[in-house]
PDB file as gemmi writes it, atoms N, CA and C in Angstrom:
CRYST1    1.000    1.000    1.000  90.00  90.00  90.00 P 1                      
ATOM      1  N   PHE A   1       0.648  -1.143   0.224  1.00  0.00           N  
ATOM      2  CA  PHE A   1      -0.259   0.413  -0.304  1.00  0.00           C  
ATOM      3  C   PHE A   1       1.152   1.275  -0.084  1.00  0.00           C  
ATOM      4  N   GLN A   2       2.301   1.417   0.014  1.00  0.00           N  
ATOM      5  CA  GLN A   2       2.582   2.665   0.147  1.00  0.00           C  
ATOM      6  C   GLN A   2       3.747   2.738  -1.119  1.00  0.00           C  
ATOM      7  N   ALA A   3       3.368   2.251  -1.741  1.00  0.00           N  
ATOM      8  CA  ALA A   3       3.130   2.566  -3.377  1.00  0.00           C  
ATOM      9  C   ALA A   3       2.977   3.271  -3.528  1.00  0.00           C  
ATOM     10  N   TRP A   4       1.453   2.815  -3.311  1.00  0.00           N  
ATOM     11  CA  TRP A   4       0.652   3.744  -3.871  1.00  0.00           C  
ATOM     12  C   TRP A   4      -0.137   5.126  -2.766  1.00  0.00           C  
ATOM     13  N   ASN A   5       0.970   4.856  -1.834  1.00  0.00           N  
ATOM     14  CA  ASN A   5       0.481   5.880  -0.734  1.00  0.00           C  
ATOM     15  C   ASN A   5       1.703   7.193  -1.405  1.00  0.00           C  
ATOM     16  N   SER A   6       2.399   6.642  -2.176  1.00  0.00           N  
ATOM     17  CA  SER A   6       4.217   7.639  -2.594  1.00  0.00           C  
ATOM     18  C   SER A   6       3.323   8.243  -3.600  1.00  0.00           C  
ATOM     19  N   ARG A   7       2.116   8.104  -4.733  1.00  0.00           N  
ATOM     20  CA  ARG A   7       1.937   9.128  -5.412  1.00  0.00           C  
ATOM     21  C   ARG A   7       1.899  10.071  -5.317  1.00  0.00           C  
ATOM     22  N   SER A   8       2.205  11.171  -3.712  1.00  0.00           N  
ATOM     23  CA  SER A   8       1.714  12.527  -4.457  1.00  0.00           C  
ATOM     24  C   SER A   8       2.139  12.452  -2.121  1.00  0.00           C  
ATOM     25  N   GLU A   9       2.919  13.804  -2.113  1.00  0.00           N  
ATOM     26  CA  GLU A   9       2.925  14.149  -0.612  1.00  0.00           C  
ATOM     27  C   GLU A   9       1.606  14.831  -0.535  1.00  0.00           C  
ATOM     28  N   THR A  10       0.840  15.502  -0.879  1.00  0.00           N  
ATOM     29  CA  THR A  10       0.016  15.851  -0.362  1.00  0.00           C  
ATOM     30  C   THR A  10      -1.680  15.650  -0.666  1.00  0.00           C  
ATOM     31  N   GLN A  11      -1.617  15.267  -1.661  1.00  0.00           N  
ATOM     32  CA  GLN A  11      -3.171  14.260  -1.580  1.00  0.00           C  
ATOM     33  C   GLN A  11      -3.195  13.289  -1.609  1.00  0.00           C  
ATOM     34  N   SER A  12      -4.950  12.926  -0.871  1.00  0.00           N  
ATOM     35  CA  SER A  12      -4.831  11.556  -0.522  1.00  0.00           C  
ATOM     36  C   SER A  12      -4.657  10.657  -1.603  1.00  0.00           C  
ATOM     37  N   VAL A  13      -5.054   9.035  -1.059  1.00  0.00           N  
ATOM     38  CA  VAL A  13      -4.642   8.183  -2.044  1.00  0.00           C  
ATOM     39  C   VAL A  13      -5.961   7.631  -2.374  1.00  0.00           C  
ATOM     40  N   PHE A  14      -7.133   8.404  -1.956  1.00  0.00           N  
ATOM     41  CA  PHE A  14      -8.289   8.013  -2.537  1.00  0.00           C  
ATOM     42  C   PHE A  14      -8.322   9.074  -3.199  1.00  0.00           C  
ATOM     43  N   GLN A  15      -8.119  10.662  -3.323  1.00  0.00           N  
ATOM     44  CA  GLN A  15      -7.913  11.143  -3.911  1.00  0.00           C  
ATOM     45  C   GLN A  15      -7.748  11.295  -5.897  1.00  0.00           C  
ATOM     46  N   VAL A  16      -6.477   9.920  -5.316  1.00  0.00           N  
ATOM     47  CA  VAL A  16      -6.001  10.326  -6.655  1.00  0.00           C  
ATOM     48  C   VAL A  16      -5.664   8.725  -7.773  1.00  0.00           C  
ATOM     49  N   SER A  17      -6.178   8.570  -9.053  1.00  0.00           N  
ATOM     50  CA  SER A  17      -6.918   8.113  -9.956  1.00  0.00           C  
ATOM     51  C   SER A  17      -5.693   6.555  -9.283  1.00  0.00           C  
ATOM     52  N   ALA A  18      -6.239   5.496  -9.371  1.00  0.00           N  
ATOM     53  CA  ALA A  18      -5.849   4.704  -9.607  1.00  0.00           C  
ATOM     54  C   ALA A  18      -4.683   3.766 -10.504  1.00  0.00           C  
ATOM     55  N   LEU A  19      -5.146   4.302 -12.010  1.00  0.00           N  
ATOM     56  CA  LEU A  19      -4.378   4.126 -12.860  1.00  0.00           C  
ATOM     57  C   LEU A  19      -3.856   5.480 -14.103  1.00  0.00           C  
ATOM     58  N   SER A  20      -3.601   6.124 -12.832  1.00  0.00           N  
ATOM     59  CA  SER A  20      -2.993   7.360 -13.280  1.00  0.00           C  
ATOM     60  C   SER A  20      -1.404   7.508 -13.587  1.00  0.00           C  
ATOM     61  N   ASN A  21      -0.466   5.840 -13.479  1.00  0.00           N  
ATOM     62  CA  ASN A  21       0.947   5.241 -13.629  1.00  0.00           C  
ATOM     63  C   ASN A  21       0.256   3.985 -13.544  1.00  0.00           C  
ATOM     64  N   PRO A  22       0.294   3.752 -15.010  1.00  0.00           N  
ATOM     65  CA  PRO A  22      -0.813   2.704 -14.986  1.00  0.00           C  
ATOM     66  C   PRO A  22       0.321   1.682 -14.510  1.00  0.00           C  
ATOM     67  N   PHE A  23       1.378   1.853 -15.269  1.00  0.00           N  
ATOM     68  CA  PHE A  23       2.616   1.035 -14.849  1.00  0.00           C  
ATOM     69  C   PHE A  23       2.689   0.220 -13.005  1.00  0.00           C  
ATOM     70  N   LEU A  24       2.492   1.613 -12.410  1.00  0.00           N  
ATOM     71  CA  LEU A  24       2.212   0.730 -10.547  1.00  0.00           C  
ATOM     72  C   LEU A  24       1.039  -0.280 -10.541  1.00  0.00           C  
ATOM     73  N   PHE A  25       0.173   0.568 -11.383  1.00  0.00           N  
ATOM     74  CA  PHE A  25      -1.040  -0.126 -11.552  1.00  0.00           C  
ATOM     75  C   PHE A  25      -1.000  -1.643 -11.851  1.00  0.00           C  
ATOM     76  N   TYR A  26      -0.747  -1.753 -13.503  1.00  0.00           N  
ATOM     77  CA  TYR A  26      -0.159  -3.907 -14.220  1.00  0.00           C  
ATOM     78  C   TYR A  26       0.854  -3.958 -12.634  1.00  0.00           C  
ATOM     79  N   SER A  27       2.302  -2.931 -12.092  1.00  0.00           N  
ATOM     80  CA  SER A  27       3.077  -4.243 -11.734  1.00  0.00           C  
ATOM     81  C   SER A  27       2.785  -4.674  -9.861  1.00  0.00           C  
ATOM     82  N   MET A  28       1.265  -4.035  -9.714  1.00  0.00           N  
ATOM     83  CA  MET A  28       1.330  -4.362  -7.870  1.00  0.00           C  
ATOM     84  C   MET A  28      -0.013  -5.017  -8.595  1.00  0.00           C  
ATOM     85  N   VAL A  29      -1.482  -5.486  -9.623  1.00  0.00           N  
ATOM     86  CA  VAL A  29      -1.857  -6.800 -10.463  1.00  0.00           C  
ATOM     87  C   VAL A  29      -0.774  -7.670  -9.941  1.00  0.00           C  
ATOM     88  N   ALA A  30       0.334  -7.051 -10.896  1.00  0.00           N  
ATOM     89  CA  ALA A  30       1.115  -9.286 -11.119  1.00  0.00           C  
ATOM     90  C   ALA A  30       1.752  -8.926  -9.057  1.00  0.00           C  
ATOM     91  N   ALA A  31       1.880  -8.590  -8.628  1.00  0.00           N  
ATOM     92  CA  ALA A  31       3.376  -8.575  -7.747  1.00  0.00           C  
ATOM     93  C   ALA A  31       1.736  -9.662  -6.856  1.00  0.00           C  
ATOM     94  N   PHE A  32       0.607  -8.697  -6.559  1.00  0.00           N  
ATOM     95  CA  PHE A  32      -0.243  -9.643  -6.280  1.00  0.00           C  
ATOM     96  C   PHE A  32      -0.805 -10.836  -6.302  1.00  0.00           C  
ATOM     97  N   LEU A  33      -0.754 -10.817  -8.164  1.00  0.00           N  
ATOM     98  CA  LEU A  33      -0.783 -12.202  -8.176  1.00  0.00           C  
ATOM     99  C   LEU A  33      -0.183 -13.839  -8.546  1.00  0.00           C  
ATOM    100  N   ALA A  34       1.044 -12.976  -8.499  1.00  0.00           N  
ATOM    101  CA  ALA A  34       2.433 -13.263  -7.745  1.00  0.00           C  
ATOM    102  C   ALA A  34       2.243 -14.717  -6.769  1.00  0.00           C  
ATOM    103  N   GLN A  35       1.922 -13.291  -5.630  1.00  0.00           N  
ATOM    104  CA  GLN A  35       1.687 -13.676  -3.907  1.00  0.00           C  
ATOM    105  C   GLN A  35       0.274 -14.875  -4.198  1.00  0.00           C  
ATOM    106  N   ILE A  36      -0.589 -15.093  -4.670  1.00  0.00           N  
ATOM    107  CA  ILE A  36      -1.289 -15.676  -4.696  1.00  0.00           C  
ATOM    108  C   ILE A  36      -0.552 -17.313  -5.029  1.00  0.00           C  
ATOM    109  N   ALA A  37      -0.633 -17.022  -6.194  1.00  0.00           N  
ATOM    110  CA  ALA A  37      -0.391 -18.044  -6.677  1.00  0.00           C  
ATOM    111  C   ALA A  37       1.323 -18.699  -5.663  1.00  0.00           C  
ATOM    112  N   VAL A  38       2.563 -18.537  -4.891  1.00  0.00           N  
ATOM    113  CA  VAL A  38       3.372 -18.661  -4.168  1.00  0.00           C  
ATOM    114  C   VAL A  38       2.581 -19.583  -3.343  1.00  0.00           C  
ATOM    115  N   VAL A  39       1.396 -18.723  -3.007  1.00  0.00           N  
ATOM    116  CA  VAL A  39       1.159 -19.575  -1.380  1.00  0.00           C  
ATOM    117  C   VAL A  39      -0.329 -20.176  -1.963  1.00  0.00           C  
ATOM    118  N   TYR A  40      -0.457 -20.481  -2.825  1.00  0.00           N  
ATOM    119  CA  TYR A  40      -1.552 -21.662  -3.222  1.00  0.00           C  
ATOM    120  C   TYR A  40      -0.943 -23.024  -4.051  1.00  0.00           C  
ATOM    121  N   VAL A  41      -0.445 -22.497  -4.983  1.00  0.00           N  
ATOM    122  CA  VAL A  41      -0.375 -23.375  -6.400  1.00  0.00           C  
ATOM    123  C   VAL A  41       0.601 -24.055  -5.856  1.00  0.00           C  
ATOM    124  N   PRO A  42       0.206 -25.872  -5.689  1.00  0.00           N  
ATOM    125  CA  PRO A  42       0.852 -26.301  -5.129  1.00  0.00           C  
ATOM    126  C   PRO A  42       2.582 -27.026  -5.435  1.00  0.00           C  
ATOM    127  N   ALA A  43       3.347 -26.787  -6.779  1.00  0.00           N  
ATOM    128  CA  ALA A  43       4.037 -26.150  -7.464  1.00  0.00           C  
ATOM    129  C   ALA A  43       5.177 -24.974  -6.862  1.00  0.00           C  
ATOM    130  N   LEU A  44       5.112 -24.264  -6.880  1.00  0.00           N  
ATOM    131  CA  LEU A  44       5.550 -23.019  -5.922  1.00  0.00           C  
ATOM    132  C   LEU A  44       5.219 -22.742  -4.545  1.00  0.00           C  
ATOM    133  N   ARG A  45       4.187 -23.608  -4.257  1.00  0.00           N  
ATOM    134  CA  ARG A  45       4.541 -24.114  -2.283  1.00  0.00           C  
ATOM    135  C   ARG A  45       5.369 -24.426  -1.808  1.00  0.00           C  
ATOM    136  N   TRP A  46       5.796 -25.851  -3.206  1.00  0.00           N  
ATOM    137  CA  TRP A  46       6.812 -26.658  -2.571  1.00  0.00           C  
ATOM    138  C   TRP A  46       8.484 -25.934  -2.572  1.00  0.00           C  
ATOM    139  N   VAL A  47       8.483 -24.910  -4.085  1.00  0.00           N  
ATOM    140  CA  VAL A  47       9.937 -24.195  -4.257  1.00  0.00           C  
ATOM    141  C   VAL A  47       9.969 -23.387  -3.524  1.00  0.00           C  
ATOM    142  N   PHE A  48       8.570 -22.553  -3.174  1.00  0.00           N  
ATOM    143  CA  PHE A  48       8.828 -22.022  -2.140  1.00  0.00           C  
ATOM    144  C   PHE A  48       8.502 -21.785  -0.351  1.00  0.00           C  
ATOM    145  N   ARG A  49       8.924 -23.319  -0.454  1.00  0.00           N  
ATOM    146  CA  ARG A  49       8.258 -23.709   1.078  1.00  0.00           C  
ATOM    147  C   ARG A  49       7.515 -22.846   1.857  1.00  0.00           C  
ATOM    148  N   THR A  50       6.215 -22.669   1.648  1.00  0.00           N  
ATOM    149  CA  THR A  50       4.927 -22.017   1.979  1.00  0.00           C  
ATOM    150  C   THR A  50       3.719 -22.791   2.067  1.00  0.00           C  
ATOM    151  N   THR A  51       3.197 -21.724   2.760  1.00  0.00           N  
ATOM    152  CA  THR A  51       1.507 -23.055   3.376  1.00  0.00           C  
ATOM    153  C   THR A  51       0.441 -21.978   3.511  1.00  0.00           C  
ATOM    154  N   PRO A  52      -0.200 -22.767   2.718  1.00  0.00           N  
ATOM    155  CA  PRO A  52      -1.666 -21.534   2.387  1.00  0.00           C  
ATOM    156  C   PRO A  52      -2.256 -20.396   4.311  1.00  0.00           C  
ATOM    157  N   LEU A  53      -2.152 -19.656   3.859  1.00  0.00           N  
ATOM    158  CA  LEU A  53      -3.174 -18.899   4.681  1.00  0.00           C  
ATOM    159  C   LEU A  53      -4.683 -18.576   5.539  1.00  0.00           C  
ATOM    160  N   SER A  54      -4.836 -19.277   6.010  1.00  0.00           N  
ATOM    161  CA  SER A  54      -6.220 -18.876   7.125  1.00  0.00           C  
ATOM    162  C   SER A  54      -6.838 -17.222   6.106  1.00  0.00           C  
ATOM    163  N   LEU A  55      -8.029 -17.663   6.163  1.00  0.00           N  
ATOM    164  CA  LEU A  55      -8.876 -16.114   6.435  1.00  0.00           C  
ATOM    165  C   LEU A  55      -8.274 -15.653   7.466  1.00  0.00           C  
ATOM    166  N   SER A  56      -7.952 -15.614   8.837  1.00  0.00           N  
ATOM    167  CA  SER A  56      -7.965 -14.851   9.661  1.00  0.00           C  
ATOM    168  C   SER A  56      -6.255 -14.748   9.339  1.00  0.00           C  
ATOM    169  N   ASP A  57      -5.272 -15.257   8.677  1.00  0.00           N  
ATOM    170  CA  ASP A  57      -4.566 -14.425   8.010  1.00  0.00           C  
ATOM    171  C   ASP A  57      -4.015 -13.802   7.443  1.00  0.00           C  
ATOM    172  N   TRP A  58      -4.573 -12.869   6.474  1.00  0.00           N  
ATOM    173  CA  TRP A  58      -4.970 -12.346   5.660  1.00  0.00           C  
ATOM    174  C   TRP A  58      -5.651 -11.448   6.115  1.00  0.00           C  
ATOM    175  N   SER A  59      -6.772 -11.361   6.704  1.00  0.00           N  
ATOM    176  CA  SER A  59      -7.398 -10.495   7.580  1.00  0.00           C  
ATOM    177  C   SER A  59      -5.837  -9.370   8.251  1.00  0.00           C  
ATOM    178  N   TRP A  60      -5.640 -10.198   9.125  1.00  0.00           N  
ATOM    179  CA  TRP A  60      -3.888  -9.474  10.106  1.00  0.00           C  
ATOM    180  C   TRP A  60      -3.033  -9.403   9.068  1.00  0.00           C  
ATOM    181  N   ALA A  61      -2.801  -9.924   7.775  1.00  0.00           N  
ATOM    182  CA  ALA A  61      -2.008  -9.088   6.795  1.00  0.00           C  
ATOM    183  C   ALA A  61      -1.816  -8.184   6.407  1.00  0.00           C  
ATOM    184  N   ALA A  62      -3.447  -7.943   5.616  1.00  0.00           N  
ATOM    185  CA  ALA A  62      -4.543  -6.644   5.435  1.00  0.00           C  
ATOM    186  C   ALA A  62      -4.479  -5.770   6.637  1.00  0.00           C  
ATOM    187  N   LEU A  63      -5.071  -6.263   7.958  1.00  0.00           N  
ATOM    188  CA  LEU A  63      -4.904  -4.900   8.485  1.00  0.00           C  
ATOM    189  C   LEU A  63      -3.874  -4.344   9.127  1.00  0.00           C  
ATOM    190  N   VAL A  64      -2.592  -5.285   9.181  1.00  0.00           N  
ATOM    191  CA  VAL A  64      -0.410  -4.508   9.374  1.00  0.00           C  
ATOM    192  C   VAL A  64      -0.490  -2.979   7.659  1.00  0.00           C  
ATOM    193  N   ALA A  65      -1.625  -4.194   6.910  1.00  0.00           N  
ATOM    194  CA  ALA A  65      -0.368  -3.635   5.427  1.00  0.00           C  
ATOM    195  C   ALA A  65      -1.048  -2.125   5.460  1.00  0.00           C  
ATOM    196  N   LEU A  66      -3.348  -1.393   6.346  1.00  0.00           N  
ATOM    197  CA  LEU A  66      -3.967  -0.761   6.049  1.00  0.00           C  
ATOM    198  C   LEU A  66      -3.444  -0.127   6.985  1.00  0.00           C  
ATOM    199  N   SER A  67      -2.292  -0.285   7.744  1.00  0.00           N  
ATOM    200  CA  SER A  67      -2.565   0.656   8.870  1.00  0.00           C  
ATOM    201  C   SER A  67      -1.167   1.704   8.593  1.00  0.00           C  
ATOM    202  N   VAL A  68      -0.850   1.091   7.592  1.00  0.00           N  
ATOM    203  CA  VAL A  68       0.488   2.417   6.989  1.00  0.00           C  
ATOM    204  C   VAL A  68      -0.313   3.459   5.955  1.00  0.00           C  
ATOM    205  N   VAL A  69      -1.614   3.096   5.654  1.00  0.00           N  
ATOM    206  CA  VAL A  69      -2.186   4.168   4.818  1.00  0.00           C  
ATOM    207  C   VAL A  69      -3.039   4.863   5.672  1.00  0.00           C  
ATOM    208  N   VAL A  70      -3.151   4.220   6.556  1.00  0.00           N  
ATOM    209  CA  VAL A  70      -3.767   5.209   8.063  1.00  0.00           C  
ATOM    210  C   VAL A  70      -2.781   6.685   8.940  1.00  0.00           C  
ATOM    211  N   VAL A  71      -1.613   6.001   8.515  1.00  0.00           N  
ATOM    212  CA  VAL A  71      -0.413   6.697   8.978  1.00  0.00           C  
ATOM    213  C   VAL A  71       0.073   8.123   7.925  1.00  0.00           C  
ATOM    214  N   VAL A  72       0.448   7.504   6.779  1.00  0.00           N  
ATOM    215  CA  VAL A  72       0.241   8.191   5.950  1.00  0.00           C  
ATOM    216  C   VAL A  72      -1.019   8.899   5.622  1.00  0.00           C  
ATOM    217  N   GLU A  73      -2.203   8.797   6.224  1.00  0.00           N  
ATOM    218  CA  GLU A  73      -2.563   9.427   5.163  1.00  0.00           C  
ATOM    219  C   GLU A  73      -2.888  10.638   6.896  1.00  0.00           C  
ATOM    220  N   ILE A  74      -2.790  10.656   7.556  1.00  0.00           N  
ATOM    221  CA  ILE A  74      -2.297  11.505   8.906  1.00  0.00           C  
ATOM    222  C   ILE A  74      -1.369  12.610   8.303  1.00  0.00           C  
ATOM    223  N   ASP A  75      -0.337  12.132   8.272  1.00  0.00           N  
ATOM    224  CA  ASP A  75       0.813  12.694   7.797  1.00  0.00           C  
ATOM    225  C   ASP A  75       0.724  13.697   7.202  1.00  0.00           C  
ATOM    226  N   LYS A  76      -0.082  13.474   5.647  1.00  0.00           N  
ATOM    227  CA  LYS A  76      -0.508  14.083   4.534  1.00  0.00           C  
ATOM    228  C   LYS A  76      -1.430  15.416   4.105  1.00  0.00           C  
ATOM    229  N   GLY A  77      -2.616  15.125   5.699  1.00  0.00           N  
ATOM    230  CA  GLY A  77      -3.648  16.227   6.541  1.00  0.00           C  
ATOM    231  C   GLY A  77      -2.814  17.486   7.407  1.00  0.00           C  
ATOM    232  N   ILE A  78      -1.051  15.970   8.153  1.00  0.00           N  
ATOM    233  CA  ILE A  78      -0.831  17.662   8.862  1.00  0.00           C  
ATOM    234  C   ILE A  78      -0.475  18.599   7.620  1.00  0.00           C  
ATOM    235  N   ARG A  79       0.419  17.569   7.317  1.00  0.00           N  
ATOM    236  CA  ARG A  79       1.316  18.938   5.991  1.00  0.00           C  
ATOM    237  C   ARG A  79      -0.093  19.970   4.974  1.00  0.00           C  
ATOM    238  N   ARG A  80      -1.164  19.216   4.807  1.00  0.00           N  
ATOM    239  CA  ARG A  80      -1.749  20.241   4.309  1.00  0.00           C  
ATOM    240  C   ARG A  80      -2.434  21.495   4.528  1.00  0.00           C  
ATOM    241  N   ARG A  81      -2.617  20.476   6.023  1.00  0.00           N  
ATOM    242  CA  ARG A  81      -2.973  22.406   6.783  1.00  0.00           C  
ATOM    243  C   ARG A  81      -1.977  22.981   6.869  1.00  0.00           C  
ATOM    244  N   ASN A  82      -0.479  22.731   7.595  1.00  0.00           N  
ATOM    245  CA  ASN A  82       0.912  23.303   7.057  1.00  0.00           C  
ATOM    246  C   ASN A  82       0.810  23.856   6.065  1.00  0.00           C  
ATOM    247  N   GLN A  83       0.717  24.289   4.744  1.00  0.00           N  
ATOM    248  CA  GLN A  83       0.772  24.989   4.081  1.00  0.00           C  
ATOM    249  C   GLN A  83       0.443  26.329   4.125  1.00  0.00           C  
TER     250      GLN A  83                                                      
END                                                                             
């Protein structure tokens, strides 16, 4: 999520179009699909020695990752107010 936040130092991540940088968008989609493949495709699980994640595991990972969005949005709000 940090890559999405870094597209602007002052604008909210929710104000900038997801397709404003198509290379970033498609690379993030590819990275997400690769991560899912490494976790769930048996041959890749064997190579990378991974185990499938439960819904609870994914929820915790998403919660931790989204905490970065909250912190950066607060920082951007402070920056906008101080301009």
